[in-house]
């Protein structure tokens, strides 16, 4: 899962990026509305965290422009605590949720998880595929109840496939959703990570669909 953080307060920006990266997400960041708008317009994000008070282009204008251009990614806005009118304006401009400042980082993480599972059509924070289970809250992966140890990129890959289980996901889509902007994509190809993941969870969970991509399946369903 790949997120974008648009926040002009450098300390808060850093705290958000650190917390979200630690939670297993690929994170891009922008310090003002103009750059943030550009990234959201040209890159692919699973959730955007958008501050409303931003230099160069305010958050509401950024959001309105994206929605006019049919950019549909879930957007969580950050508002001032006492400005109820900001919340209303933000939601009307196309925001999916809001958090008022100052906030606890746990609340941001919980709301991001909720937006991700809602946009993928899941009701619970635990996603299951037969004996394979992913707890998006603790980032724990188990097979038949036994924990599987994954690197952050392996987790990100599996989490994306689990959120979209049963659907064929192309390599291009995976590249867009797993890596942040600065990642060295050439030496870290999707095939390599799929190969490593297949050694850690039973390989038959990740089916290769020739010419199209990968699909997470429950091998027990196929008999
Ligand atoms: Ca601000």
GROMACS .gro file of C-alpha atoms and ligand atoms in nm:
model
  224
    1UNK     CA    1   0.000   0.000   0.000
    2UNK     CA    2   0.133   0.340  -0.097
    3UNK     CA    3   0.039   0.664   0.078
    4UNK     CA    4   0.095   1.035   0.021
    5UNK     CA    5   0.138   1.281   0.309
    6UNK     CA    6   0.087   1.651   0.230
    7UNK     CA    7   0.176   1.856   0.538
    8UNK     CA    8   0.378   2.179   0.559
    9UNK     CA    9   0.476   2.151   0.926
   10UNK     CA   10   0.815   1.974   0.894
   11UNK     CA   11   0.797   1.806   1.238
   12UNK     CA   12   0.446   1.676   1.187
   13UNK     CA   13   0.532   1.568   0.832
   14UNK     CA   14   0.829   1.369   0.962
   15UNK     CA   15   0.625   1.211   1.243
   16UNK     CA   16   0.354   1.103   0.999
   17UNK     CA   17   0.602   0.959   0.749
   18UNK     CA   18   0.788   0.770   1.024
   19UNK     CA   19   0.473   0.626   1.180
   20UNK     CA   20   0.325   0.523   0.844
   21UNK     CA   21   0.651   0.371   0.720
   22UNK     CA   22   0.686   0.178   1.046
   23UNK     CA   23   0.332   0.049   0.990
   24UNK     CA   24   0.448  -0.106   0.661
   25UNK     CA   25   0.336   0.149   0.401
   26UNK     CA   26   0.535   0.304   0.116
   27UNK     CA   27   0.512   0.679   0.180
   28UNK     CA   28   0.567   0.980  -0.046
   29UNK     CA   29   0.555   1.329   0.095
   30UNK     CA   30   0.500   1.690  -0.015
   31UNK     CA   31   0.557   2.012   0.184
   32UNK     CA   32   0.302   2.230   0.000
   33UNK     CA   33  -0.025   2.212  -0.190
   34UNK     CA   34   0.123   2.257  -0.535
   35UNK     CA   35   0.368   1.967  -0.515
   36UNK     CA   36   0.110   1.759  -0.331
   37UNK     CA   37  -0.149   1.820  -0.599
   38UNK     CA   38   0.102   1.724  -0.869
   39UNK     CA   39   0.196   1.396  -0.698
   40UNK     CA   40  -0.168   1.299  -0.641
   41UNK     CA   41  -0.240   1.381  -1.003
   42UNK     CA   42   0.046   1.181  -1.155
   43UNK     CA   43   0.116   0.895  -0.912
   44UNK     CA   44  -0.103   0.621  -0.769
   45UNK     CA   45  -0.192   0.624  -0.398
   46UNK     CA   46  -0.408   0.402  -0.181
   47UNK     CA   47  -0.472   0.682   0.071
   48UNK     CA   48  -0.373   1.051   0.081
   49UNK     CA   49  -0.335   1.242   0.409
   50UNK     CA   50  -0.398   1.606   0.329
   51UNK     CA   51  -0.350   1.904   0.559
   52UNK     CA   52  -0.594   2.186   0.479
   53UNK     CA   53  -0.375   2.485   0.567
   54UNK     CA   54  -0.095   2.462   0.310
   55UNK     CA   55   0.131   2.711   0.129
   56UNK     CA   56   0.104   2.767  -0.251
   57UNK     CA   57  -0.233   2.587  -0.286
   58UNK     CA   58  -0.472   2.522   0.005
   59UNK     CA   59  -0.590   2.171   0.084
   60UNK     CA   60  -0.952   2.227  -0.019
   61UNK     CA   61  -0.842   2.351  -0.366
   62UNK     CA   62  -0.607   2.052  -0.403
   63UNK     CA   63  -0.890   1.814  -0.323
   64UNK     CA   64  -1.147   1.989  -0.541
   65UNK     CA   65  -0.909   1.985  -0.838
   66UNK     CA   66  -0.839   1.611  -0.797
   67UNK     CA   67  -1.209   1.530  -0.776
   68UNK     CA   68  -1.283   1.746  -1.082
   69UNK     CA   69  -1.017   1.546  -1.266
   70UNK     CA   70  -1.180   1.223  -1.147
   71UNK     CA   71  -0.896   1.121  -0.914
   72UNK     CA   72  -1.081   0.886  -0.679
   73UNK     CA   73  -0.825   0.783  -0.413
   74UNK     CA   74  -0.943   0.797  -0.049
   75UNK     CA   75  -0.842   1.125   0.117
   76UNK     CA   76  -0.809   1.183   0.492
   77UNK     CA   77  -0.795   1.554   0.576
   78UNK     CA   78  -0.625   1.712   0.877
   79UNK     CA   79  -0.827   2.000   1.022
   80UNK     CA   80  -0.795   2.246   1.309
   81UNK     CA   81  -0.973   2.125   1.622
   82UNK     CA   82  -1.214   2.419   1.659
   83UNK     CA   83  -1.296   2.473   1.292
   84UNK     CA   84  -1.609   2.265   1.232
   85UNK     CA   85  -1.663   2.456   0.906
   86UNK     CA   86  -1.331   2.318   0.772
   87UNK     CA   87  -1.455   1.964   0.828
   88UNK     CA   88  -1.779   2.036   0.644
   89UNK     CA   89  -1.599   2.211   0.355
   90UNK     CA   90  -1.346   1.926   0.334
   91UNK     CA   91  -1.604   1.649   0.329
   92UNK     CA   92  -1.808   1.841   0.071
   93UNK     CA   93  -1.496   1.885  -0.143
   94UNK     CA   94  -1.460   1.506  -0.159
   95UNK     CA   95  -1.271   1.400   0.156
   96UNK     CA   96  -1.351   1.053   0.289
   97UNK     CA   97  -1.262   1.117   0.652
   98UNK     CA   98  -1.097   1.376   0.877
   99UNK     CA   99  -0.884   1.396   1.189
  100UNK     CA  100  -0.864   1.715   1.396
  101UNK     CA  101  -0.528   1.848   1.515
  102UNK     CA  102  -0.367   1.779   1.754
  103UNK     CA  103  -0.419   1.405   1.713
  104UNK     CA  104  -0.280   1.079   1.841
  105UNK     CA  105  -0.086   0.893   1.573
  106UNK     CA  106  -0.284   0.577   1.658
  107UNK     CA  107  -0.599   0.750   1.535
  108UNK     CA  108  -0.439   0.832   1.199
  109UNK     CA  109  -0.321   0.472   1.162
  110UNK     CA  110  -0.665   0.333   1.249
  111UNK     CA  111  -0.840   0.566   1.004
  112UNK     CA  112  -0.594   0.481   0.727
  113UNK     CA  113  -0.656   0.109   0.786
  114UNK     CA  114  -1.031   0.168   0.775
  115UNK     CA  115  -1.007   0.364   0.447
  116UNK     CA  116  -0.789   0.093   0.291
  117UNK     CA  117  -1.019  -0.192   0.384
  118UNK     CA  118  -1.330   0.001   0.287
  119UNK     CA  119  -1.192   0.086  -0.057
  120UNK     CA  120  -1.102  -0.280  -0.108
  121UNK     CA  121  -1.445  -0.393   0.016
  122UNK     CA  122  -1.344  -0.559   0.344
  123UNK     CA  123  -1.538  -0.518   0.667
  124UNK     CA  124  -1.283  -0.644   0.921
  125UNK     CA  125  -0.923  -0.550   1.001
  126UNK     CA  126  -0.829  -0.918   0.975
  127UNK     CA  127  -0.827  -1.050   0.617
  128UNK     CA  128  -0.835  -1.423   0.563
  129UNK     CA  129  -0.775  -1.652   0.270
  130UNK     CA  130  -0.826  -2.009   0.392
  131UNK     CA  131  -0.549  -2.084   0.644
  132UNK     CA  132  -0.364  -1.762   0.555
  133UNK     CA  133  -0.452  -1.460   0.772
  134UNK     CA  134  -0.333  -1.100   0.775
  135UNK     CA  135  -0.403  -0.875   1.072
  136UNK     CA  136  -0.374  -0.521   0.932
  137UNK     CA  137  -0.368  -0.375   1.284
  138UNK     CA  138  -0.068  -0.567   1.416
  139UNK     CA  139   0.077  -0.637   1.066
  140UNK     CA  140   0.093  -1.001   1.170
  141UNK     CA  141   0.071  -1.275   0.910
  142UNK     CA  142  -0.017  -1.632   1.008
  143UNK     CA  143  -0.063  -1.962   0.828
  144UNK     CA  144  -0.277  -2.207   1.028
  145UNK     CA  145  -0.220  -1.985   1.330
  146UNK     CA  146   0.160  -1.993   1.302
  147UNK     CA  147   0.329  -1.653   1.258
  148UNK     CA  148   0.524  -1.592   0.937
  149UNK     CA  149   0.816  -1.349   0.952
  150UNK     CA  150   0.822  -1.111   0.655
  151UNK     CA  151   1.036  -0.812   0.558
  152UNK     CA  152   0.849  -0.484   0.519
  153UNK     CA  153   0.837  -0.515   0.140
  154UNK     CA  154   0.723  -0.876   0.151
  155UNK     CA  155   0.451  -0.768   0.395
  156UNK     CA  156   0.348  -0.481   0.169
  157UNK     CA  157   0.324  -0.714  -0.130
  158UNK     CA  158   0.121  -0.972   0.059
  159UNK     CA  159  -0.104  -0.706   0.216
  160UNK     CA  160  -0.183  -0.565  -0.128
  161UNK     CA  161  -0.261  -0.909  -0.272
  162UNK     CA  162  -0.471  -0.998   0.035
  163UNK     CA  163  -0.673  -0.675   0.013
  164UNK     CA  164  -0.740  -0.762  -0.352
  165UNK     CA  165  -0.760  -1.139  -0.314
  166UNK     CA  166  -0.926  -1.330  -0.593
  167UNK     CA  167  -0.848  -1.054  -0.844
  168UNK     CA  168  -0.557  -1.065  -1.089
  169UNK     CA  169  -0.311  -0.788  -1.003
  170UNK     CA  170  -0.064  -0.686  -1.273
  171UNK     CA  171   0.307  -0.624  -1.214
  172UNK     CA  172   0.257  -0.259  -1.312
  173UNK     CA  173  -0.015  -0.219  -1.050
  174UNK     CA  174   0.210  -0.377  -0.787
  175UNK     CA  175   0.499  -0.146  -0.879
  176UNK     CA  176   0.266   0.154  -0.844
  177UNK     CA  177   0.134   0.049  -0.504
  178UNK     CA  178   0.440  -0.099  -0.333
  179UNK     CA  179   0.726   0.141  -0.392
  180UNK     CA  180   0.767   0.501  -0.291
  181UNK     CA  181   0.906   0.755  -0.536
  182UNK     CA  182   1.269   0.722  -0.431
  183UNK     CA  183   1.281   0.344  -0.437
  184UNK     CA  184   1.537   0.173  -0.661
  185UNK     CA  185   1.287  -0.025  -0.865
  186UNK     CA  186   1.531  -0.185  -1.107
  187UNK     CA  187   1.719  -0.402  -0.861
  188UNK     CA  188   1.409  -0.486  -0.658
  189UNK     CA  189   1.175  -0.639  -0.909
  190UNK     CA  190   0.833  -0.771  -0.822
  191UNK     CA  191   0.929  -1.122  -0.943
  192UNK     CA  192   1.205  -1.138  -0.682
  193UNK     CA  193   0.968  -1.045  -0.400
  194UNK     CA  194   0.700  -1.286  -0.517
  195UNK     CA  195   0.965  -1.561  -0.524
  196UNK     CA  196   1.073  -1.482  -0.168
  197UNK     CA  197   0.715  -1.462  -0.045
  198UNK     CA  198   0.635  -1.802  -0.198
  199UNK     CA  199   0.912  -1.954   0.011
  200UNK     CA  200   0.760  -1.814   0.332
  201UNK     CA  201   0.389  -1.879   0.284
  202UNK     CA  202   0.285  -2.191   0.090
  203UNK     CA  203   0.373  -2.110  -0.274
  204UNK     CA  204   0.035  -2.216  -0.412
  205UNK     CA  205  -0.135  -1.916  -0.248
  206UNK     CA  206   0.012  -1.687  -0.513
  207UNK     CA  207  -0.095  -1.798  -0.858
  208UNK     CA  208   0.083  -1.662  -1.165
  209UNK     CA  209  -0.160  -1.567  -1.440
  210UNK     CA  210   0.049  -1.576  -1.753
  211UNK     CA  211   0.081  -1.240  -1.924
  212UNK     CA  212  -0.148  -1.072  -1.668
  213UNK     CA  213   0.007  -1.087  -1.322
  214UNK     CA  214  -0.058  -1.254  -0.988
  215UNK     CA  215  -0.365  -1.359  -0.797
  216UNK     CA  216  -0.396  -1.454  -0.432
  217UNK     CA  217  -0.603  -1.770  -0.405
  218UNK     CA  218  -0.699  -2.022  -0.140
  219UNK     CA  219  -0.549  -2.346  -0.276
  220UNK     CA  220  -0.814  -2.542  -0.084
  221UNK     CA  221  -1.088  -2.384  -0.295
  222UNK     CA  222  -0.954  -2.537  -0.611
  223UNK     CA  223  -1.045  -2.896  -0.531
  224LIG    CA1  224  -0.055   2.346   0.778
   0.00000   0.00000   0.00000
